Coordinates of C-alpha atoms in Angstrom, one line a residue:
Chain A
M1 CA -32.7 15.4 -22.4
A2 CA -34.1 14.2 -19.1
N3 CA -36.4 16.7 -17.3
D4 CA -36.0 17.3 -13.6
L5 CA -38.7 14.9 -12.6
S6 CA -37.6 11.8 -14.5
L7 CA -33.9 12.2 -13.6
N8 CA -32.8 9.2 -11.5
K9 CA -29.5 8.5 -9.8
E10 CA -28.3 6.0 -12.4
Q11 CA -28.7 8.6 -15.2
I12 CA -26.7 11.1 -13.2
L13 CA -24.0 8.6 -12.4
D14 CA -23.8 7.7 -16.1
A15 CA -23.4 11.3 -17.1
A16 CA -20.9 12.0 -14.3
E17 CA -18.8 9.0 -15.3
Q18 CA -18.8 10.2 -18.9
A19 CA -17.8 13.7 -17.9
L20 CA -15.1 12.4 -15.6
K21 CA -13.7 10.3 -18.4
R22 CA -13.8 13.1 -20.9
Y23 CA -12.5 16.1 -18.8
G24 CA -10.6 14.2 -16.1
P25 CA -11.5 14.2 -12.4
D26 CA -9.8 17.5 -11.6
K27 CA -11.6 19.5 -14.2
T28 CA -15.1 18.0 -13.9
S29 CA -17.6 20.0 -11.8
V30 CA -21.2 19.3 -10.8
V31 CA -22.2 22.1 -13.2
D32 CA -20.5 20.2 -16.1
V33 CA -22.6 17.2 -15.3
A34 CA -25.8 19.3 -15.0
R35 CA -25.1 20.8 -18.4
A36 CA -24.6 17.3 -20.0
L37 CA -28.0 16.3 -18.6
Q38 CA -29.6 19.6 -19.6
V39 CA -30.9 20.2 -16.1
S40 CA -30.3 23.0 -13.7
H41 CA -27.4 22.6 -11.4
G42 CA -29.7 23.1 -8.5
T43 CA -31.4 19.9 -9.4
L44 CA -28.1 18.1 -9.4
Y45 CA -27.0 19.6 -6.1
R46 CA -30.0 18.1 -4.5
H47 CA -28.5 14.7 -5.4
F48 CA -24.9 15.5 -4.9
A49 CA -23.9 18.3 -2.5
S50 CA -20.3 18.6 -3.8
K51 CA -17.8 17.4 -6.3
A52 CA -16.4 15.1 -3.7
A53 CA -19.8 13.5 -3.2
L54 CA -20.1 13.0 -7.0
R55 CA -16.7 11.3 -7.2
E56 CA -17.5 9.1 -4.3
A57 CA -20.8 8.0 -5.8
V58 CA -19.2 7.2 -9.1
T59 CA -16.5 5.2 -7.4
E60 CA -19.0 3.4 -5.2
R61 CA -20.9 2.2 -8.2
W62 CA -17.8 1.2 -10.0
L63 CA -16.6 -0.9 -7.0
R64 CA -20.0 -2.5 -6.8
R65 CA -20.4 -3.3 -10.5
S66 CA -16.8 -4.2 -11.4
I67 CA -15.5 -5.7 -8.2
A68 CA -18.0 -6.8 -5.6
E69 CA -20.7 -8.3 -7.9
P70 CA -18.4 -10.2 -10.2
L71 CA -16.5 -11.5 -7.2
A72 CA -19.8 -12.6 -5.5
Q73 CA -20.5 -14.7 -8.6
A74 CA -16.9 -16.1 -8.5
T75 CA -17.5 -17.0 -4.8
G76 CA -20.7 -18.9 -5.5
L77 CA -20.1 -20.6 -8.8
P78 CA -17.4 -23.2 -8.8
Q79 CA -18.7 -25.4 -6.1
G80 CA -16.3 -28.0 -7.2
G81 CA -12.7 -27.3 -6.2
S82 CA -11.0 -27.1 -2.8
A83 CA -11.5 -24.0 -0.6
A84 CA -7.8 -23.2 -1.3
E85 CA -8.5 -23.2 -5.1
R86 CA -11.6 -21.1 -4.7
L87 CA -9.8 -18.6 -2.5
R88 CA -7.0 -18.3 -5.0
L89 CA -9.5 -17.8 -7.9
W90 CA -11.3 -15.2 -5.9
L91 CA -8.0 -13.3 -5.2
D92 CA -6.9 -13.7 -8.9
T93 CA -10.2 -12.2 -10.0
L94 CA -9.9 -9.2 -7.7
I95 CA -6.4 -8.5 -8.7
A96 CA -7.1 -8.9 -12.4
A97 CA -10.1 -6.5 -12.2
K98 CA -7.9 -3.8 -10.4
R99 CA -5.1 -4.2 -12.9
A100 CA -7.4 -4.0 -15.9
H101 CA -9.0 -0.8 -14.5
A102 CA -5.6 0.8 -13.8
A103 CA -4.5 0.0 -17.4
E104 CA -7.6 0.8 -19.3
D105 CA -9.0 3.8 -17.4
P106 CA -6.0 5.6 -15.8
E107 CA -7.9 8.8 -15.0
L108 CA -10.8 7.1 -13.3
F109 CA -8.4 4.8 -11.5
A110 CA -6.5 7.7 -10.1
M111 CA -9.8 9.1 -8.9
Y112 CA -10.6 5.8 -7.2
A113 CA -7.2 5.8 -5.6
A114 CA -7.9 9.3 -4.2
V115 CA -11.4 8.4 -3.0
T116 CA -10.0 5.3 -1.3
M117 CA -7.9 7.6 0.9
E118 CA -10.8 10.1 1.6
A119 CA -14.1 8.2 1.7
A120 CA -13.2 5.9 4.6
E121 CA -16.7 4.9 5.4
M122 CA -17.8 3.9 1.9
I123 CA -14.5 2.0 1.3
D124 CA -14.8 0.2 4.6
A125 CA -18.3 -1.0 3.7
H126 CA -17.0 -2.2 0.3
I127 CA -14.1 -4.1 1.9
D128 CA -16.4 -5.6 4.6
G129 CA -18.5 -7.0 1.9
L130 CA -15.5 -8.5 0.1
I131 CA -14.3 -10.0 3.4
L132 CA -17.6 -11.7 4.0
Q133 CA -17.3 -13.3 0.5
M134 CA -13.9 -14.7 1.4
A135 CA -15.1 -15.7 4.9
S136 CA -17.8 -17.9 3.3
I137 CA -15.2 -19.8 1.3
I138 CA -13.0 -20.2 4.4
E139 CA -16.0 -21.4 6.4
D140 CA -16.7 -24.1 3.8
G141 CA -13.0 -25.1 4.0
I142 CA -13.0 -25.4 7.8
T143 CA -16.3 -27.4 7.7
A144 CA -14.8 -29.7 5.2
G145 CA -11.8 -30.3 7.4
E146 CA -9.5 -28.8 4.7
L147 CA -8.6 -25.6 6.6
R148 CA -7.4 -25.0 10.1
P149 CA -10.2 -24.0 12.5
G150 CA -10.5 -20.3 13.3
R151 CA -12.8 -17.3 12.9
P152 CA -13.5 -17.1 9.1
E153 CA -13.9 -13.3 9.1
T154 CA -10.7 -12.7 11.0
I155 CA -8.8 -15.0 8.7
A156 CA -10.4 -13.4 5.6
R157 CA -9.5 -9.9 6.7
A158 CA -5.9 -11.0 7.4
I159 CA -5.6 -12.5 3.9
F160 CA -7.1 -9.4 2.3
I161 CA -4.6 -7.1 4.1
A162 CA -1.7 -9.4 3.5
T163 CA -2.4 -9.2 -0.2
S164 CA -2.8 -5.4 -0.3
R165 CA 0.3 -5.0 -2.3
F166 CA -1.5 -6.6 -5.3
H167 CA -4.9 -4.9 -5.1
H168 CA -4.8 -1.7 -3.0
P169 CA -4.7 1.2 -5.5
A170 CA -1.9 2.9 -3.6
H171 CA 0.4 0.2 -5.0
A172 CA -0.8 0.4 -8.7
R173 CA 2.6 1.8 -9.8
E174 CA 4.3 -1.3 -8.5
W175 CA 2.1 -3.8 -10.3
N176 CA 4.0 -3.5 -13.6
A177 CA 7.3 -4.6 -11.9
E178 CA 8.6 -7.7 -13.4
R179 CA 8.7 -9.7 -10.2
T180 CA 5.1 -8.8 -9.1
D181 CA 3.7 -12.2 -10.2
R182 CA 6.4 -14.1 -8.5
D183 CA 5.9 -12.1 -5.3
Y184 CA 2.2 -12.8 -5.4
D185 CA 2.9 -16.5 -5.7
S186 CA 5.3 -16.3 -2.7
V187 CA 2.8 -14.5 -0.5
W188 CA 0.0 -16.9 -1.5
E189 CA 2.3 -19.8 -0.6
L190 CA 3.0 -18.3 2.8
I191 CA -0.8 -17.7 3.4
L192 CA -1.7 -21.1 2.2
A193 CA 0.8 -22.8 4.5
G194 CA -0.9 -20.9 7.4
L195 CA -4.4 -21.9 6.3
A196 CA -4.1 -25.5 5.5
L197 CA -4.4 -28.3 8.1
P198 CA -1.2 -30.2 8.4
T199 CA -1.7 -33.4 6.3
A200 CA 0.7 -35.6 8.2
Chain B
M1 CA 31.0 28.4 6.5
A2 CA 32.5 25.5 4.6
N3 CA 34.6 26.4 1.6
D4 CA 34.3 24.5 -1.7
L5 CA 37.2 22.2 -1.0
S6 CA 36.3 21.0 2.5
L7 CA 32.6 20.4 1.7
N8 CA 31.7 16.8 2.0
K9 CA 28.6 14.8 1.3
E10 CA 27.4 14.6 4.9
Q11 CA 27.6 18.3 5.3
I12 CA 25.5 18.8 2.2
L13 CA 23.0 16.3 3.3
D14 CA 22.8 17.9 6.8
A15 CA 22.1 21.3 5.2
A16 CA 19.7 19.8 2.7
E17 CA 17.7 18.1 5.4
Q18 CA 17.5 21.3 7.5
A19 CA 16.3 23.2 4.4
L20 CA 13.8 20.6 3.6
K21 CA 12.4 20.6 7.1
R22 CA 12.3 24.4 7.2
Y23 CA 10.9 25.2 3.8
G24 CA 9.2 22.0 2.9
P25 CA 10.1 19.6 0.1
D26 CA 8.2 21.4 -2.6
K27 CA 9.8 24.8 -1.9
T28 CA 13.4 23.7 -1.3
S29 CA 15.8 24.1 -4.3
V30 CA 19.4 23.2 -4.7
V31 CA 20.1 26.9 -4.7
D32 CA 18.6 27.2 -1.2
V33 CA 20.9 24.5 0.1
A34 CA 24.0 26.2 -1.6
R35 CA 23.0 29.5 0.1
A36 CA 22.7 27.8 3.5
L37 CA 26.2 26.3 3.0
Q38 CA 27.6 29.6 1.6
V39 CA 28.9 27.9 -1.5
S40 CA 28.2 28.5 -5.1
H41 CA 25.3 26.5 -6.5
G42 CA 27.8 25.2 -9.2
T43 CA 29.6 23.4 -6.4
L44 CA 26.4 21.8 -5.2
Y45 CA 25.3 20.8 -8.6
R46 CA 28.5 18.8 -8.9
H47 CA 27.3 16.6 -6.1
F48 CA 23.5 16.7 -6.9
A49 CA 22.5 17.3 -10.4
S50 CA 18.8 18.0 -9.5
K51 CA 16.3 18.6 -6.8
A52 CA 15.2 15.0 -7.3
A53 CA 18.7 13.7 -6.7
L54 CA 19.0 15.8 -3.5
R55 CA 15.7 14.5 -2.2
E56 CA 16.7 10.9 -3.1
A57 CA 20.0 11.3 -1.3
V58 CA 18.4 12.7 1.9
T59 CA 15.8 9.9 1.9
E60 CA 18.5 7.3 1.3
R61 CA 20.5 8.5 4.3
W62 CA 17.4 8.6 6.5
L63 CA 16.4 5.0 5.5
R64 CA 19.9 3.8 6.3
R65 CA 20.3 5.7 9.7
S66 CA 16.8 5.4 11.0
I67 CA 15.7 2.0 9.5
A68 CA 18.3 -0.3 8.2
E69 CA 21.1 0.3 10.8
P70 CA 18.8 0.1 13.9
L71 CA 17.2 -3.0 12.5
A72 CA 20.5 -4.7 11.8
Q73 CA 21.2 -4.2 15.5
A74 CA 17.8 -5.7 16.4
T75 CA 18.6 -8.6 14.2
G76 CA 21.9 -9.4 15.8
L77 CA 21.4 -8.7 19.4
P78 CA 18.7 -10.8 21.2
Q79 CA 20.3 -14.1 20.5
G80 CA 18.0 -15.6 23.1
G81 CA 14.4 -16.0 22.0
S82 CA 12.9 -18.1 19.3
A83 CA 13.2 -17.1 15.6
A84 CA 9.4 -16.3 15.7
E85 CA 10.0 -13.9 18.6
R86 CA 13.0 -12.3 16.9
L87 CA 11.1 -11.8 13.6
R88 CA 8.1 -10.2 15.4
L89 CA 10.5 -7.9 17.3
W90 CA 12.2 -7.0 14.0
L91 CA 8.8 -6.2 12.3
D92 CA 7.7 -4.2 15.4
T93 CA 10.8 -2.2 15.3
L94 CA 10.4 -1.4 11.5
I95 CA 6.7 -0.4 12.0
A96 CA 7.4 1.7 15.1
A97 CA 10.2 3.6 13.2
K98 CA 7.9 4.3 10.3
R99 CA 5.1 5.5 12.4
A100 CA 7.3 7.7 14.5
H101 CA 8.7 9.3 11.4
A102 CA 5.2 9.9 9.9
A103 CA 4.0 11.5 13.2
E104 CA 7.1 13.6 14.1
D105 CA 8.3 14.7 10.7
P106 CA 5.2 14.8 8.3
E107 CA 6.9 16.9 5.6
L108 CA 10.0 14.7 5.3
F109 CA 7.8 11.6 5.5
A110 CA 5.7 12.8 2.6
M111 CA 8.9 13.3 0.7
Y112 CA 10.0 9.8 1.5
A113 CA 6.6 8.5 0.4
A114 CA 7.1 10.3 -3.0
V115 CA 10.7 9.1 -3.4
T116 CA 9.5 5.6 -2.7
M117 CA 7.4 5.8 -5.8
E118 CA 10.0 7.5 -8.0
A119 CA 13.5 6.2 -7.0
A120 CA 12.8 2.5 -7.6
E121 CA 16.5 1.4 -7.7
M122 CA 17.5 3.0 -4.4
I123 CA 14.4 1.7 -2.7
D124 CA 14.8 -1.8 -4.1
A125 CA 18.4 -1.8 -2.7
H126 CA 17.2 -0.7 0.7
I127 CA 14.4 -3.3 0.8
D128 CA 16.8 -6.1 -0.4
G129 CA 19.0 -5.2 2.6
L130 CA 16.1 -5.5 5.0
I131 CA 15.0 -8.8 3.5
L132 CA 18.5 -10.2 4.0
Q133 CA 18.2 -9.3 7.7
M134 CA 14.9 -11.1 8.1
A135 CA 16.3 -14.0 6.0
S136 CA 19.1 -14.5 8.5
I137 CA 16.6 -14.9 11.4
I138 CA 14.5 -17.3 9.3
E139 CA 17.6 -19.3 8.5
D140 CA 18.4 -19.6 12.2
G141 CA 14.9 -20.8 12.8
I142 CA 15.0 -23.4 10.0
T143 CA 18.4 -24.7 11.3
A144 CA 17.0 -24.9 14.8
G145 CA 14.1 -27.0 13.6
E146 CA 11.7 -24.3 14.7
L147 CA 10.5 -23.1 11.2
R148 CA 9.4 -25.0 8.1
P149 CA 12.2 -25.6 5.6
G150 CA 12.2 -23.3 2.6
R151 CA 14.3 -20.6 0.9
P152 CA 14.9 -18.0 3.6
E153 CA 15.1 -15.0 1.2
T154 CA 11.9 -16.0 -0.6
I155 CA 10.0 -16.4 2.7
A156 CA 11.5 -13.1 4.1
R157 CA 10.3 -11.2 1.0
A158 CA 6.9 -12.7 1.2
I159 CA 6.6 -11.6 4.9
F160 CA 7.9 -8.1 4.0
I161 CA 5.3 -7.8 1.3
A162 CA 2.4 -9.3 3.3
T163 CA 3.0 -6.7 6.0
S164 CA 3.2 -3.7 3.6
R165 CA 0.0 -2.3 5.0
F166 CA 1.8 -1.5 8.2
H167 CA 5.1 -0.1 7.0
H168 CA 4.8 1.0 3.3
P169 CA 4.5 4.8 3.3
A170 CA 1.6 4.7 0.9
H171 CA -0.5 3.4 3.8
A172 CA 0.5 5.9 6.3
R173 CA -2.9 7.5 6.5
E174 CA -4.4 4.2 7.5
W175 CA -2.0 3.6 10.4
N176 CA -4.1 5.7 12.8
A177 CA -7.2 3.7 12.3
E178 CA -8.4 2.1 15.5
R179 CA -8.2 -1.5 14.3
T180 CA -4.7 -1.3 12.8
D181 CA -3.0 -3.0 15.8
R182 CA -5.6 -5.8 15.8
D183 CA -5.2 -6.2 12.0
Y184 CA -1.4 -6.4 12.4
D185 CA -1.9 -9.2 15.1
S186 CA -4.2 -11.1 12.7
V187 CA -1.8 -10.9 9.8
W188 CA 1.1 -11.9 12.0
E189 CA -0.9 -14.9 13.3
L190 CA -1.6 -16.0 9.7
I191 CA 2.1 -15.6 8.8
L192 CA 3.3 -17.4 11.9
A193 CA 1.0 -20.3 11.2
G194 CA 2.6 -20.6 7.7
L195 CA 6.1 -20.4 9.1
A196 CA 6.0 -22.7 12.1
L197 CA 6.6 -26.4 11.9
P198 CA 3.5 -28.3 13.0
T199 CA 4.2 -29.4 16.6
A200 CA 1.9 -32.4 16.6

């Protein structure tokens, strides 16, 4: 279809994602993707030097489109509501997106879990972006006198890590356990007690 | 060495652990362990019906000896110190034991990580025991008026889950990251703020 000149990164990523879904991450090669796009594999190698680079790029786009961008909207929108409510909604949205992906797209989710362990830099950048989103909510809460004073980014990072059990892909197999929702409520209650200004 | 009659479970587990260390978890079979003990593999199969059962039993013993029992001592001993100090010491001890095992015995640690995902019942029982230990410290702290009132077991479970990043084997590859210790301090600070009674 596309000739070498008109080929852009999004088209390659679309084709790569399709191939990964169809053949599975282990069996998909850069050559398969080149074939699907009807370009030489040399052309494709100029964009992605290896299968690992291709998997990382597909994961990076998925994290941006399905996690970071929807969450950024969730962060901005409901300007009503307390900071605690906004934070809980933010975490709920993150956790729901991860669970949906794990359930609906198990092969790509397994790839994302593997990339999470391998592509440390890309994942760190993604997480830093998420933490800034939470930090802005926390900052609002501190300014409004609702939350305890502190460094918003440090607090946001602590919350992100303390809830890993519910959104880190290494724990996906535990998400279906019956008590997961209760556990999430208990952890949230503990976090909230640490965040809120004593109201006495 | 041992004849079929005198063979007890501890001897089998010793031999299994040795074989697992020597040949690696993937290559060790029940037959290898029988050979090391100079018994028929029929004898061994009466104790462990499968390789999975053998791996689970070795992991179970390791968790009891290296984690649960030392921690039970740490829970009982330093009757001086605040509940917060005792809890932090308990968590430090848990985390140090996991990290030492991951560094010193990577093959057995990888087996433990796999068993954690497969042997849900055994792992749940192990974790329930650990949570009871923490709950007893929390109960002391509530009784002493140091910690916020609440259900000690629920709070203990929330703390255990909120610190998963630092002791759950699925995160072992992240433990060497430079900021892990700082992250642990931040999470602990958040937890502690949620536990402590306001002192104003």
